[in-house]
mmCIF file of C-alpha atoms in Angstrom:
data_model
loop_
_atom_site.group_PDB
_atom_site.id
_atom_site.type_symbol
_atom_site.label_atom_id
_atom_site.label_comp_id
_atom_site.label_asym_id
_atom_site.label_seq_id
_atom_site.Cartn_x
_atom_site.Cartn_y
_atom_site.Cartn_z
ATOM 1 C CA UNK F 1 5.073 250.958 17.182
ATOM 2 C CA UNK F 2 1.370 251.860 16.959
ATOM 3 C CA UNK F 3 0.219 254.420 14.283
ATOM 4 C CA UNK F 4 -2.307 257.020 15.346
ATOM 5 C CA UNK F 5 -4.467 258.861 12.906
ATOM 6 C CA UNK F 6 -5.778 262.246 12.516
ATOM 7 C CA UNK F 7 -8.799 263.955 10.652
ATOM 8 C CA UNK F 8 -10.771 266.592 10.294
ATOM 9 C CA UNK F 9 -14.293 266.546 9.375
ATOM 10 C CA UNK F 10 -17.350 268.566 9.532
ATOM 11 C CA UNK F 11 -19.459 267.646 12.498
ATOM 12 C CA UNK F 12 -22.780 265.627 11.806
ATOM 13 C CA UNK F 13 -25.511 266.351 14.330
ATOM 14 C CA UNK F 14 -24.881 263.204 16.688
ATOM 15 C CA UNK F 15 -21.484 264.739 17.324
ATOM 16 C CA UNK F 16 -23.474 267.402 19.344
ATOM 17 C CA UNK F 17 -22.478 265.741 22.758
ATOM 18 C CA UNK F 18 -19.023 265.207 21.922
ATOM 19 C CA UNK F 19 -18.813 268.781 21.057
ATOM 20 C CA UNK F 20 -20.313 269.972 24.176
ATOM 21 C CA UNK F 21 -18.042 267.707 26.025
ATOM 22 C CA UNK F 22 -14.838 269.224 24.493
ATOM 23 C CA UNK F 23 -16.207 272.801 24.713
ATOM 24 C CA UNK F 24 -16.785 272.247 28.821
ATOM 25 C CA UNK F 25 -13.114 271.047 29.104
ATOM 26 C CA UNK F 26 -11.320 273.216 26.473
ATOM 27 C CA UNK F 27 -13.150 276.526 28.100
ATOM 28 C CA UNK F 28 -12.520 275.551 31.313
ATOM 29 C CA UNK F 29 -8.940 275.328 30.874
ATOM 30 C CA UNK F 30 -8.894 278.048 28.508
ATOM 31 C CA UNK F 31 -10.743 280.359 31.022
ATOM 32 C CA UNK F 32 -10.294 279.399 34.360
ATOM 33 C CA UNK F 33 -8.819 282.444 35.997
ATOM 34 C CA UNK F 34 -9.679 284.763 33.808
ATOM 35 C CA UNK F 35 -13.086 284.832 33.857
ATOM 36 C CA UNK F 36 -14.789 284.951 36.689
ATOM 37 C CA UNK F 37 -15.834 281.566 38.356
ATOM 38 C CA UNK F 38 -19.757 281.874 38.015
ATOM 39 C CA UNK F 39 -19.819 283.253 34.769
ATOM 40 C CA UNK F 40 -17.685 281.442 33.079
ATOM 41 C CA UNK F 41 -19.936 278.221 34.437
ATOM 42 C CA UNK F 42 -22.774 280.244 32.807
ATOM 43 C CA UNK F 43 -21.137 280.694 29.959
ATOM 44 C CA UNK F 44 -20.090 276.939 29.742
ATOM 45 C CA UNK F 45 -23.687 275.421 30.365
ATOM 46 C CA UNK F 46 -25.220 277.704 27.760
ATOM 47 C CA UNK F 47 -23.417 275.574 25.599
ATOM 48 C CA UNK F 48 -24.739 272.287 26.292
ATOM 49 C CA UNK F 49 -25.936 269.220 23.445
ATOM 50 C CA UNK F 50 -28.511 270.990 22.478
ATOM 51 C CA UNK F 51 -26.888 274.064 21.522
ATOM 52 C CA UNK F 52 -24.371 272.262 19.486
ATOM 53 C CA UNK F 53 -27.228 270.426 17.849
ATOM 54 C CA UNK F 54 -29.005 273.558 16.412
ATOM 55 C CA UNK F 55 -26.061 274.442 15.444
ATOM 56 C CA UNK F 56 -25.197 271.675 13.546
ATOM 57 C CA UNK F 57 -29.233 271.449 12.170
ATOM 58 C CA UNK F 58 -28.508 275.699 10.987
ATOM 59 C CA UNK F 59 -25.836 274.274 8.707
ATOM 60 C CA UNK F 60 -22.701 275.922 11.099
ATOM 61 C CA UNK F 61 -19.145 275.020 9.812
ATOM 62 C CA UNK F 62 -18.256 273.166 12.717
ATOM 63 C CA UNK F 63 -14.803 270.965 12.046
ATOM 64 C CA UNK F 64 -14.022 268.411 14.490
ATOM 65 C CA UNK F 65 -10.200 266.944 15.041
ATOM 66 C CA UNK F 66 -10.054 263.243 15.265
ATOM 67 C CA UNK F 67 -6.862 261.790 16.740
ATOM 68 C CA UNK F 68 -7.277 258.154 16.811
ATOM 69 C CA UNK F 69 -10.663 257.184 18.468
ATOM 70 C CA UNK F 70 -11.268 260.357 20.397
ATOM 71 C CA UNK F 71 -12.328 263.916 19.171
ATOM 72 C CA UNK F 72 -9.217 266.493 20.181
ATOM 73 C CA UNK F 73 -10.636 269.522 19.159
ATOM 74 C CA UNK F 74 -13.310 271.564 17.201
ATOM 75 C CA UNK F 75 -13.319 274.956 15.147
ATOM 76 C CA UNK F 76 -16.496 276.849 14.383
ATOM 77 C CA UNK F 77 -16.233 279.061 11.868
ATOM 78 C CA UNK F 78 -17.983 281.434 8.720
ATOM 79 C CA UNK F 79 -18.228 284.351 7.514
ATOM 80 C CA UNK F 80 -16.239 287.508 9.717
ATOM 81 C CA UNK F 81 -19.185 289.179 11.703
ATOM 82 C CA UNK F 82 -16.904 292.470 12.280
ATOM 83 C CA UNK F 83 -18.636 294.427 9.693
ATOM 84 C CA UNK F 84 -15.902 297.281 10.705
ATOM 85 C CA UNK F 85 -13.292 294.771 9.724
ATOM 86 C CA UNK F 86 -12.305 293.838 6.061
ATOM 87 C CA UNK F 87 -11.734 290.480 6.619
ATOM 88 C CA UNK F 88 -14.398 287.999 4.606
ATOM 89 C CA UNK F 89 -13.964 284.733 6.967
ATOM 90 C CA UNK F 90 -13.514 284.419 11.017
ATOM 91 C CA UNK F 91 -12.727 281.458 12.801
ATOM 92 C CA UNK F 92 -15.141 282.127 15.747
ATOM 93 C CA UNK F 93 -13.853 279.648 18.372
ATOM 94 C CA UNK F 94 -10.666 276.958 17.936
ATOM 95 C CA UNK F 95 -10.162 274.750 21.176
ATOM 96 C CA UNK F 96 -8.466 271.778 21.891
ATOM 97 C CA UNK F 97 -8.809 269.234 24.656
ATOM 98 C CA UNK F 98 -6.009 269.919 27.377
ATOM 99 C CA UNK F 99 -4.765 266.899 26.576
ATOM 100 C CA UNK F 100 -3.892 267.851 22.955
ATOM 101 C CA UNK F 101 -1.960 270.958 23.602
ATOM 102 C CA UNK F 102 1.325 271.373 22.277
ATOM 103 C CA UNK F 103 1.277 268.195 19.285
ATOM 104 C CA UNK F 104 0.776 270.360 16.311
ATOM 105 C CA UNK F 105 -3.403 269.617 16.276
ATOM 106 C CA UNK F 106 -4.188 273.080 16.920
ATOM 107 C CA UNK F 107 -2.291 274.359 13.830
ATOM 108 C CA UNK F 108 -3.910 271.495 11.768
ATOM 109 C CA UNK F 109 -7.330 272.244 12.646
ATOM 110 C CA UNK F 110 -6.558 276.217 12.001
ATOM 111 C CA UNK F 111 -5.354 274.950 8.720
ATOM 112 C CA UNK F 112 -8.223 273.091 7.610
ATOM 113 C CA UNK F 113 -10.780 275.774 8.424
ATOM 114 C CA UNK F 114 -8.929 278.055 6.591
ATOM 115 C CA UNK F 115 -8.632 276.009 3.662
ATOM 116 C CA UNK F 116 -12.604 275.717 4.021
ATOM 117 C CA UNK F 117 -13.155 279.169 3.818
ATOM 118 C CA UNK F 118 -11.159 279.663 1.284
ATOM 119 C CA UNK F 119 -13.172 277.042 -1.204
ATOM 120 C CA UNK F 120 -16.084 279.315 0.025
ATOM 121 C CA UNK F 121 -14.398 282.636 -1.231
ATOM 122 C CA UNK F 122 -13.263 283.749 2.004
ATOM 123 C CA UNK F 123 -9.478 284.324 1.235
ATOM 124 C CA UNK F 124 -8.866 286.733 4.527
ATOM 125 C CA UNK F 125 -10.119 285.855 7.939
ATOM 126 C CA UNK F 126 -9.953 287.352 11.793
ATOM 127 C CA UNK F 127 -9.413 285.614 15.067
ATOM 128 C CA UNK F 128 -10.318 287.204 17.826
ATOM 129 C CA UNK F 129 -8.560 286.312 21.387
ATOM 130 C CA UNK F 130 -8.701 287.245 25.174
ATOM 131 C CA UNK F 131 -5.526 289.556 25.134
ATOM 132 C CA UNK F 132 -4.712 287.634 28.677
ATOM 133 C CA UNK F 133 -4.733 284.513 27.437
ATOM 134 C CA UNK F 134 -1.016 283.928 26.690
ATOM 135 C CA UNK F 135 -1.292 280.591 25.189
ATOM 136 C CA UNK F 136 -3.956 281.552 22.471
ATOM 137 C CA UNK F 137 -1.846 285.435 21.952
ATOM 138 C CA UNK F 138 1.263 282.725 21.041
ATOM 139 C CA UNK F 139 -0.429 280.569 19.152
ATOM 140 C CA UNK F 140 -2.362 283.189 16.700
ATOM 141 C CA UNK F 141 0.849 284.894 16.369
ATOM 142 C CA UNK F 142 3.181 281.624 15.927
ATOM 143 C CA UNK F 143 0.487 281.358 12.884
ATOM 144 C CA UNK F 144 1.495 284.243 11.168
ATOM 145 C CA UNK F 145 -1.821 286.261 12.304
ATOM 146 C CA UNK F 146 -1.341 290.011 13.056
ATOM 147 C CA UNK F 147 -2.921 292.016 15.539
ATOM 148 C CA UNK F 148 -5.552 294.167 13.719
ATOM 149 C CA UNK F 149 -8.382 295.377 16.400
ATOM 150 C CA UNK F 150 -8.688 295.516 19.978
ATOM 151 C CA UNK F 151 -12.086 295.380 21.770
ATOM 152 C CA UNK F 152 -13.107 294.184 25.196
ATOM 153 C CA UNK F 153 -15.812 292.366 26.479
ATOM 154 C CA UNK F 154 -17.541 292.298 30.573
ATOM 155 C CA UNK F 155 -17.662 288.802 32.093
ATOM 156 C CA UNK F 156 -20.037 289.416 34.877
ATOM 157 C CA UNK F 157 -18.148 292.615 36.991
ATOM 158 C CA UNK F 158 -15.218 292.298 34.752
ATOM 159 C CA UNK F 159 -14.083 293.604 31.548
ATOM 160 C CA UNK F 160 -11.464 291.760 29.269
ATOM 161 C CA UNK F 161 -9.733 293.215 26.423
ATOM 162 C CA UNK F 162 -9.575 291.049 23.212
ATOM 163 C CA UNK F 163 -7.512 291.109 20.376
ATOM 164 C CA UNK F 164 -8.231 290.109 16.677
ATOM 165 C CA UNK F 165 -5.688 288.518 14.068
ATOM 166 C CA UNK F 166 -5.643 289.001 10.568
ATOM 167 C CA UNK F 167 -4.743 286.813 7.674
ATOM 168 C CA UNK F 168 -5.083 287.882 4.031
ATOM 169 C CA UNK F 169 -4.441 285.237 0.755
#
């Protein structure tokens, strides 16, 4: 029997093209459908190494998921940036590879970043999702996060409502 392990660790800036690489897949799976076709490939190659690596350079929290040699997953996350929302923390994207849906990694990674903003003093956070995205609406709920906002957001022609999740201590 062959043992795999799993960790989480903040990203160092040479992880940049690993993160890109997971972002293009996880959105794509993520999106496909939902947003439109050419946008969403906008969207995606915005996001390329070198955004990662600034990120990484700015000092963004930016968790990667390690299951055995490969990177699953990343979170990027800080403080909430919905000043109309009372919520200190936000976990500002969570994806997974396709491959790593449905083992538990997603709920371990959520776990971790909240249990790094809460050593920062961010006890509550938000998560805000594509209402049509039934997979992410599941897994925010299976979580324990309740729906606290709705907003919606234009992907080229078309406009998307979102929901956020709260948390509190």
């Amino acid at each position: 029997m062959k043992t795999v392990t799993t960790e989480v660790r903040l990203a160092r800036q040479s992880d940049a093209p690993i993160v890109a690489e997971v972002h293009d897949e996880a959105w794509r799976a993520a999106y496909r459908g939902l947003i439109p076709g050419a946008e969403l490939e906008k969207l995606i190659s915005r996001r390329g190494p070198g955004w990662w690596d600034a990120a990484i350079r700015k000092g963004n929290r930016i968790a990667l998921l390690g299951f055995g040699d490969e990177i699953a997953g990343y979170a990027n996350y800080g403080r909430n940036r919905a000043k109309a929302l009372t919520y200190e923390g936000e976990i500002y994207e969570l994806y997974l590879r396709p491959k790593f849906i449905g083992l538990g990694l997603g709920q371990r990674l959520f776990a971790s970043a909240r249990k790094d903003l809460e050593a920062h003093g961010l006890d509550s956070l938000v998560v805000w999702a594509l209402s049509d995205n039934d997979a992410a609406m599941r897994f925010y709920r299976g979580l324990g996060g309740k729906p606290v906002a709705r907003s919606s957001e234009t992907f080229g022609d078309r406009a998307l409502d979102k929901t956020a999740f709260g948390w509190t201590a």
